[in-house]
Short mmCIF file of C-alpha atoms in Angstrom, two decimals:
data_model
loop_
_atom_site.label_atom_id
_atom_site.label_comp_id
_atom_site.label_asym_id
_atom_site.label_seq_id
_atom_site.Cartn_x
_atom_site.Cartn_y
_atom_site.Cartn_z
CA UNK I 1 -76.95 17.58 -33.49
CA UNK I 2 -74.75 16.27 -30.78
CA UNK I 3 -70.98 16.37 -30.26
CA UNK I 4 -68.81 13.72 -30.83
CA UNK I 5 -66.36 13.14 -28.10
CA UNK I 6 -62.64 12.61 -28.87
CA UNK I 7 -61.22 9.40 -27.94
CA UNK I 8 -58.72 9.80 -24.99
CA UNK I 9 -55.36 8.36 -25.26
CA UNK I 10 -54.24 6.76 -22.10
CA UNK I 11 -51.17 8.89 -20.54
CA UNK I 12 -47.91 7.71 -21.42
CA UNK I 13 -46.25 6.06 -18.44
CA UNK I 14 -42.05 6.71 -18.62
CA UNK I 15 -40.32 3.49 -17.74
CA UNK I 16 -39.38 3.41 -14.23
CA UNK I 17 -35.67 3.22 -13.53
CA UNK I 18 -34.95 0.39 -11.82
CA UNK I 19 -33.50 0.97 -7.84
CA UNK I 20 -29.75 0.03 -7.45
CA UNK I 21 -29.63 -2.40 -4.92
CA UNK I 22 -27.22 -1.44 -1.83
CA UNK I 23 -24.92 -4.51 -2.21
CA UNK I 24 -23.42 -5.65 0.73
CA UNK I 25 -25.04 -2.56 2.83
CA UNK I 26 -25.72 -4.89 5.93
CA UNK I 27 -22.64 -6.67 5.58
CA UNK I 28 -20.71 -3.46 5.75
CA UNK I 29 -22.45 -2.58 8.56
CA UNK I 30 -21.75 -5.70 10.41
CA UNK I 31 -18.32 -5.44 9.43
CA UNK I 32 -18.10 -1.86 10.73
CA UNK I 33 -19.49 -2.96 14.27
CA UNK I 34 -17.32 -5.78 14.49
CA UNK I 35 -14.07 -3.34 13.67
CA UNK I 36 -15.44 -0.97 15.92
CA UNK I 37 -15.81 -3.31 18.93
CA UNK I 38 -12.35 -4.61 18.46
CA UNK I 39 -10.95 -1.42 18.87
CA UNK I 40 -13.05 -0.40 21.90
CA UNK I 41 -12.66 -3.62 23.47
CA UNK I 42 -9.26 -3.03 24.94
CA UNK I 43 -10.17 0.13 26.38
CA UNK I 44 -13.25 -1.71 27.86
CA UNK I 45 -11.25 -4.35 29.29
CA UNK I 46 -8.64 -1.53 30.72
CA UNK I 47 -11.38 0.06 32.70
CA UNK I 48 -12.74 -3.27 33.93
CA UNK I 49 -9.31 -4.13 35.26
CA UNK I 50 -8.73 -1.15 36.88
CA UNK I 51 -11.83 -1.63 38.93
CA UNK I 52 -10.21 -5.01 40.21
CA UNK I 53 -8.18 -5.84 43.21
CA UNK I 54 -4.47 -6.79 41.95
CA UNK I 55 -4.88 -10.43 42.82
CA UNK I 56 -8.22 -10.88 40.47
CA UNK I 57 -6.23 -8.76 37.85
CA UNK I 58 -3.28 -11.10 38.08
CA UNK I 59 -5.40 -14.08 37.32
CA UNK I 60 -5.27 -16.49 34.37
CA UNK I 61 -7.48 -16.72 32.85
CA UNK I 62 -8.99 -13.39 33.73
CA UNK I 63 -11.61 -12.95 36.15
CA UNK I 64 -14.37 -11.35 34.53
CA UNK I 65 -16.95 -11.28 37.17
CA UNK I 66 -14.66 -10.64 40.16
CA UNK I 67 -15.79 -8.14 42.91
CA UNK I 68 -15.23 -4.35 41.66
CA UNK I 69 -13.09 -2.10 44.23
CA UNK I 70 -11.60 1.16 43.79
CA UNK I 71 -8.39 0.41 45.26
CA UNK I 72 -6.25 1.17 42.18
CA UNK I 73 -7.60 4.12 42.09
CA UNK I 74 -6.80 5.05 45.60
CA UNK I 75 -3.08 3.89 44.86
CA UNK I 76 -3.12 6.09 41.87
CA UNK I 77 -3.89 9.36 43.56
CA UNK I 78 -2.94 8.73 47.07
CA UNK I 79 0.47 6.38 46.82
CA UNK I 80 3.90 7.36 46.74
CA UNK I 81 4.29 10.07 44.22
CA UNK I 82 1.73 12.39 43.31
CA UNK I 83 0.12 12.29 39.82
CA UNK I 84 -0.80 15.87 39.80
CA UNK I 85 2.27 17.98 38.36
CA UNK I 86 3.06 15.23 35.65
CA UNK I 87 -1.06 15.37 34.64
CA UNK I 88 -0.56 19.70 34.86
CA UNK I 89 2.70 19.16 32.79
CA UNK I 90 1.10 17.36 30.09
CA UNK I 91 -1.81 19.60 29.97
CA UNK I 92 0.43 22.91 29.60
CA UNK I 93 2.48 21.36 27.23
CA UNK I 94 -0.13 20.01 24.94
CA UNK I 95 -2.36 23.25 25.41
CA UNK I 96 0.22 25.66 24.74
CA UNK I 97 2.16 23.59 21.90
CA UNK I 98 -1.34 23.37 20.21
CA UNK I 99 -2.19 27.10 20.35
CA UNK I 100 1.31 27.98 18.90
CA UNK I 101 0.68 25.56 16.28
CA UNK I 102 -2.51 26.91 15.21
CA UNK I 103 -1.36 30.44 15.25
CA UNK I 104 1.54 29.68 12.92
CA UNK I 105 -0.03 26.98 10.58
CA UNK I 106 -3.14 29.44 9.77
CA UNK I 107 -1.28 31.94 8.01
CA UNK I 108 1.07 29.39 6.25
CA UNK I 109 -1.89 27.15 5.09
CA UNK I 110 -3.31 30.67 3.93
CA UNK I 111 -0.42 31.36 1.94
CA UNK I 112 0.03 28.10 0.49
CA UNK I 113 -3.69 27.85 -0.81
CA UNK I 114 -5.24 30.72 -1.03
CA UNK I 115 -2.72 32.84 -2.05
CA UNK I 116 -0.21 30.32 -3.37
CA UNK I 117 3.52 31.08 -3.25
CA UNK I 118 5.70 30.11 -6.20
CA UNK I 119 6.57 26.40 -5.91
CA UNK I 120 4.45 25.64 -3.12
CA UNK I 121 4.41 22.03 -3.83
CA UNK I 122 8.10 22.24 -2.94
CA UNK I 123 7.28 23.72 0.17
CA UNK I 124 4.62 21.28 1.01
CA UNK I 125 6.81 18.37 0.61
CA UNK I 126 9.98 19.98 2.45
CA UNK I 127 7.22 19.95 5.38
CA UNK I 128 6.25 16.26 4.82
CA UNK I 129 10.06 15.56 4.64
CA UNK I 130 10.47 16.78 8.15
CA UNK I 131 8.25 13.81 9.23
CA UNK I 132 10.48 11.14 7.56
CA UNK I 133 13.36 11.54 9.95
CA UNK I 134 13.03 9.29 12.79
CA UNK I 135 12.74 10.97 16.13
CA UNK I 136 15.83 8.82 17.79
CA UNK I 137 18.15 9.82 14.63
CA UNK I 138 17.73 13.44 16.09
CA UNK I 139 17.30 12.96 19.86
CA UNK I 140 21.30 12.96 20.50
CA UNK I 141 21.77 16.43 19.01
CA UNK I 142 18.58 17.58 20.85
CA UNK I 143 19.49 16.13 23.98
CA UNK I 144 23.18 17.83 23.88
CA UNK I 145 21.70 21.22 22.72
CA UNK I 146 19.28 21.04 25.93
CA UNK I 147 22.04 20.06 28.23
CA UNK I 148 24.29 22.95 26.85
CA UNK I 149 21.70 25.49 27.09
CA UNK I 150 20.61 24.56 30.98
CA UNK I 151 17.01 23.55 29.33
CA UNK I 152 16.86 19.91 30.63
CA UNK I 153 14.07 18.96 32.76
CA UNK I 154 12.18 22.33 31.43
CA UNK I 155 8.76 22.46 30.24
CA UNK I 156 9.08 25.02 27.65
CA UNK I 157 11.55 22.99 25.88
CA UNK I 158 8.86 20.21 25.30
CA UNK I 159 6.55 22.85 24.19
CA UNK I 160 9.18 23.93 21.57
CA UNK I 161 9.75 20.24 20.48
CA UNK I 162 6.11 19.59 20.21
CA UNK I 163 5.27 22.81 18.30
CA UNK I 164 7.91 21.88 15.43
CA UNK I 165 6.67 18.31 15.87
CA UNK I 166 3.06 18.91 14.92
CA UNK I 167 3.49 22.06 12.72
CA UNK I 168 4.21 20.10 9.28
CA UNK I 169 1.11 18.06 9.75
CA UNK I 170 -0.99 20.90 10.63
CA UNK I 171 0.21 22.81 7.96
CA UNK I 172 -0.97 19.98 5.69
CA UNK I 173 -4.41 19.67 7.26
CA UNK I 174 -5.03 23.40 7.36
CA UNK I 175 -4.14 23.85 3.87
CA UNK I 176 -6.77 21.16 2.31
CA UNK I 177 -9.32 23.20 4.69
CA UNK I 178 -8.52 26.49 3.32
CA UNK I 179 -8.69 25.39 -0.25
CA UNK I 180 -12.07 24.92 0.13
CA UNK I 181 -13.09 28.58 0.91
CA UNK I 182 -14.84 30.48 -1.90
CA UNK I 183 -12.79 32.85 -3.69
CA UNK I 184 -16.05 35.18 -3.76
CA UNK I 185 -15.61 35.64 -0.04
CA UNK I 186 -12.37 36.94 -0.17
CA UNK I 187 -13.37 39.24 -3.11
CA UNK I 188 -15.96 40.64 -1.18
CA UNK I 189 -13.86 40.94 1.81
CA UNK I 190 -11.46 43.02 0.09
CA UNK I 191 -14.07 45.03 -1.84
CA UNK I 192 -15.24 46.01 2.12
CA UNK I 193 -11.60 47.08 2.83
CA UNK I 194 -11.14 44.10 5.07
CA UNK I 195 -7.18 43.88 5.70
CA UNK I 196 -5.63 40.39 5.64
CA UNK I 197 -5.68 40.14 9.40
CA UNK I 198 -9.47 40.84 9.82
CA UNK I 199 -9.93 38.62 6.54
CA UNK I 200 -8.22 35.68 8.55
CA UNK I 201 -10.16 36.40 12.02
CA UNK I 202 -13.81 37.46 10.62
CA UNK I 203 -13.90 35.53 7.06
CA UNK I 204 -11.67 32.53 6.82
CA UNK I 205 -11.73 31.46 10.32
CA UNK I 206 -15.53 30.95 10.90
CA UNK I 207 -15.73 29.18 7.80
CA UNK I 208 -12.90 26.57 8.53
CA UNK I 209 -13.82 26.40 12.14
CA UNK I 210 -14.33 22.36 11.94
CA UNK I 211 -11.12 22.11 9.98
CA UNK I 212 -9.44 24.50 12.80
CA UNK I 213 -10.87 22.02 15.78
CA UNK I 214 -9.95 18.71 14.07
CA UNK I 215 -6.56 19.92 13.70
CA UNK I 216 -6.46 21.10 17.11
CA UNK I 217 -7.48 17.89 18.51
CA UNK I 218 -4.89 15.79 16.38
CA UNK I 219 -2.15 18.21 17.65
CA UNK I 220 -3.58 17.84 21.07
CA UNK I 221 -3.45 14.28 21.07
CA UNK I 222 -0.29 13.87 19.77
CA UNK I 223 1.41 16.20 22.17
CA UNK I 224 -0.59 14.40 25.08
CA UNK I 225 0.87 10.82 24.00
CA UNK I 226 4.26 11.80 23.11
CA UNK I 227 6.94 9.71 25.45
CA UNK I 228 10.31 9.81 24.01
CA UNK I 229 11.10 13.22 24.16
CA UNK I 230 9.56 13.59 27.73
CA UNK I 231 11.23 10.46 28.65
CA UNK I 232 14.67 11.60 27.73
CA UNK I 233 14.95 15.52 28.32
CA UNK I 234 12.57 15.69 31.59
CA UNK I 235 13.28 14.22 34.93
CA UNK I 236 11.09 15.15 37.84
CA UNK I 237 10.17 18.87 37.04
CA UNK I 238 8.84 18.75 33.93
CA UNK I 239 7.71 15.01 33.89
CA UNK I 240 4.82 14.38 31.92
CA UNK I 241 1.80 11.82 32.38
CA UNK I 242 2.80 9.22 30.06
CA UNK I 243 6.33 9.33 31.66
CA UNK I 244 4.61 8.94 35.02
CA UNK I 245 2.74 5.86 33.57
CA UNK I 246 6.14 4.22 32.95
CA UNK I 247 6.95 4.03 36.99
CA UNK I 248 4.57 1.67 37.40
CA UNK I 249 6.46 -0.83 35.58
CA UNK I 250 8.93 -1.76 38.34
CA UNK I 251 11.10 -4.60 39.34
CA UNK I 252 9.21 -5.62 42.16
CA UNK I 253 6.59 -6.59 39.54
CA UNK I 254 3.85 -5.20 37.31
CA UNK I 255 0.59 -3.99 39.34
CA UNK I 256 -2.16 -4.50 36.97
CA UNK I 257 -4.89 -2.87 38.36
CA UNK I 258 -3.03 0.06 39.44
CA UNK I 259 -1.48 0.82 36.00
CA UNK I 260 -4.79 0.20 34.50
CA UNK I 261 -6.28 2.71 36.74
CA UNK I 262 -3.43 5.27 35.91
CA UNK I 263 -3.92 4.66 32.29
CA UNK I 264 -7.64 5.48 32.42
CA UNK I 265 -6.88 8.87 34.20
CA UNK I 266 -4.37 9.36 31.93
CA UNK I 267 -6.17 8.67 28.78
CA UNK I 268 -9.33 10.45 30.42
CA UNK I 269 -8.48 13.86 29.16
CA UNK I 270 -7.85 12.79 25.46
CA UNK I 271 -11.02 10.82 25.30
CA UNK I 272 -13.41 13.71 27.06
CA UNK I 273 -11.47 16.10 24.26
CA UNK I 274 -12.36 13.63 21.57
CA UNK I 275 -16.07 13.12 22.38
CA UNK I 276 -16.96 16.69 22.86
CA UNK I 277 -15.35 17.74 19.50
CA UNK I 278 -16.37 14.31 17.60
CA UNK I 279 -18.87 16.49 15.36
CA UNK I 280 -16.53 19.07 14.46
CA UNK I 281 -13.74 16.28 14.05
CA UNK I 282 -15.61 14.05 11.53
CA UNK I 283 -16.93 17.28 9.92
CA UNK I 284 -13.50 18.75 9.63
CA UNK I 285 -11.75 15.35 8.30
CA UNK I 286 -14.20 15.23 5.54
CA UNK I 287 -14.27 19.32 4.59
CA UNK I 288 -11.68 18.61 1.84
CA UNK I 289 -12.75 15.20 0.56
CA UNK I 290 -15.94 16.16 -1.28
CA UNK I 291 -15.69 18.85 -4.10
#
């Protein structure tokens, strides 16, 4: 007797979900490239002009294919006033103030995020309200204070002002970064007997290191580029690099090639710091954006 094979049924095919079309993907990429080029083009033009002679830099329309020369950089480094003291003053004020901001904002952000105090939102808005006052409105009292205390043309006065200027935004940034720290890590550290200082140093800091790098870079850029305080409160001893740049605009005329060379040299530390920390900067700025 022969066995009859059971009829085979064809496998059921599940309806395939249609793939979503990436609408506007190429156009958005093209728009991003155009916007990026528009932002980078003035910087590239400044660098190109710095390698031209003064005669070629002053032509209208500009001479794009003019011969290149290093005369602007020679005049900048070996001209009348040496650029090294202003550059060192800017570097000192930016680095020291950024370090002080990180030391002060880290425990403050910890208290406002991981261990929130009562009415912490009022505290955060108070920090933000300090940025709403125009700097010019408080410049005269600060100048009189510096004059009465003998701190005019003193680099430490700029360090204090830069620290107080960047501290509110640093607290806001660090709070958003610290709010992403898992509570389980803090509970495990508490069970292991770690104190507050060890928890901040060994547990929280490595987790939010991209946020710390982003905060430090932004505070460094703000301090390096600050002009109004340095222009009013310094003269020769504590003169910073942005103030030194204004000396190239004289009544004798605008030396465009030399000014572009000086601007590129002054911008170089910020560009190098941003390029070196670009991965940490992007990672830190997006740390608190995705839940």
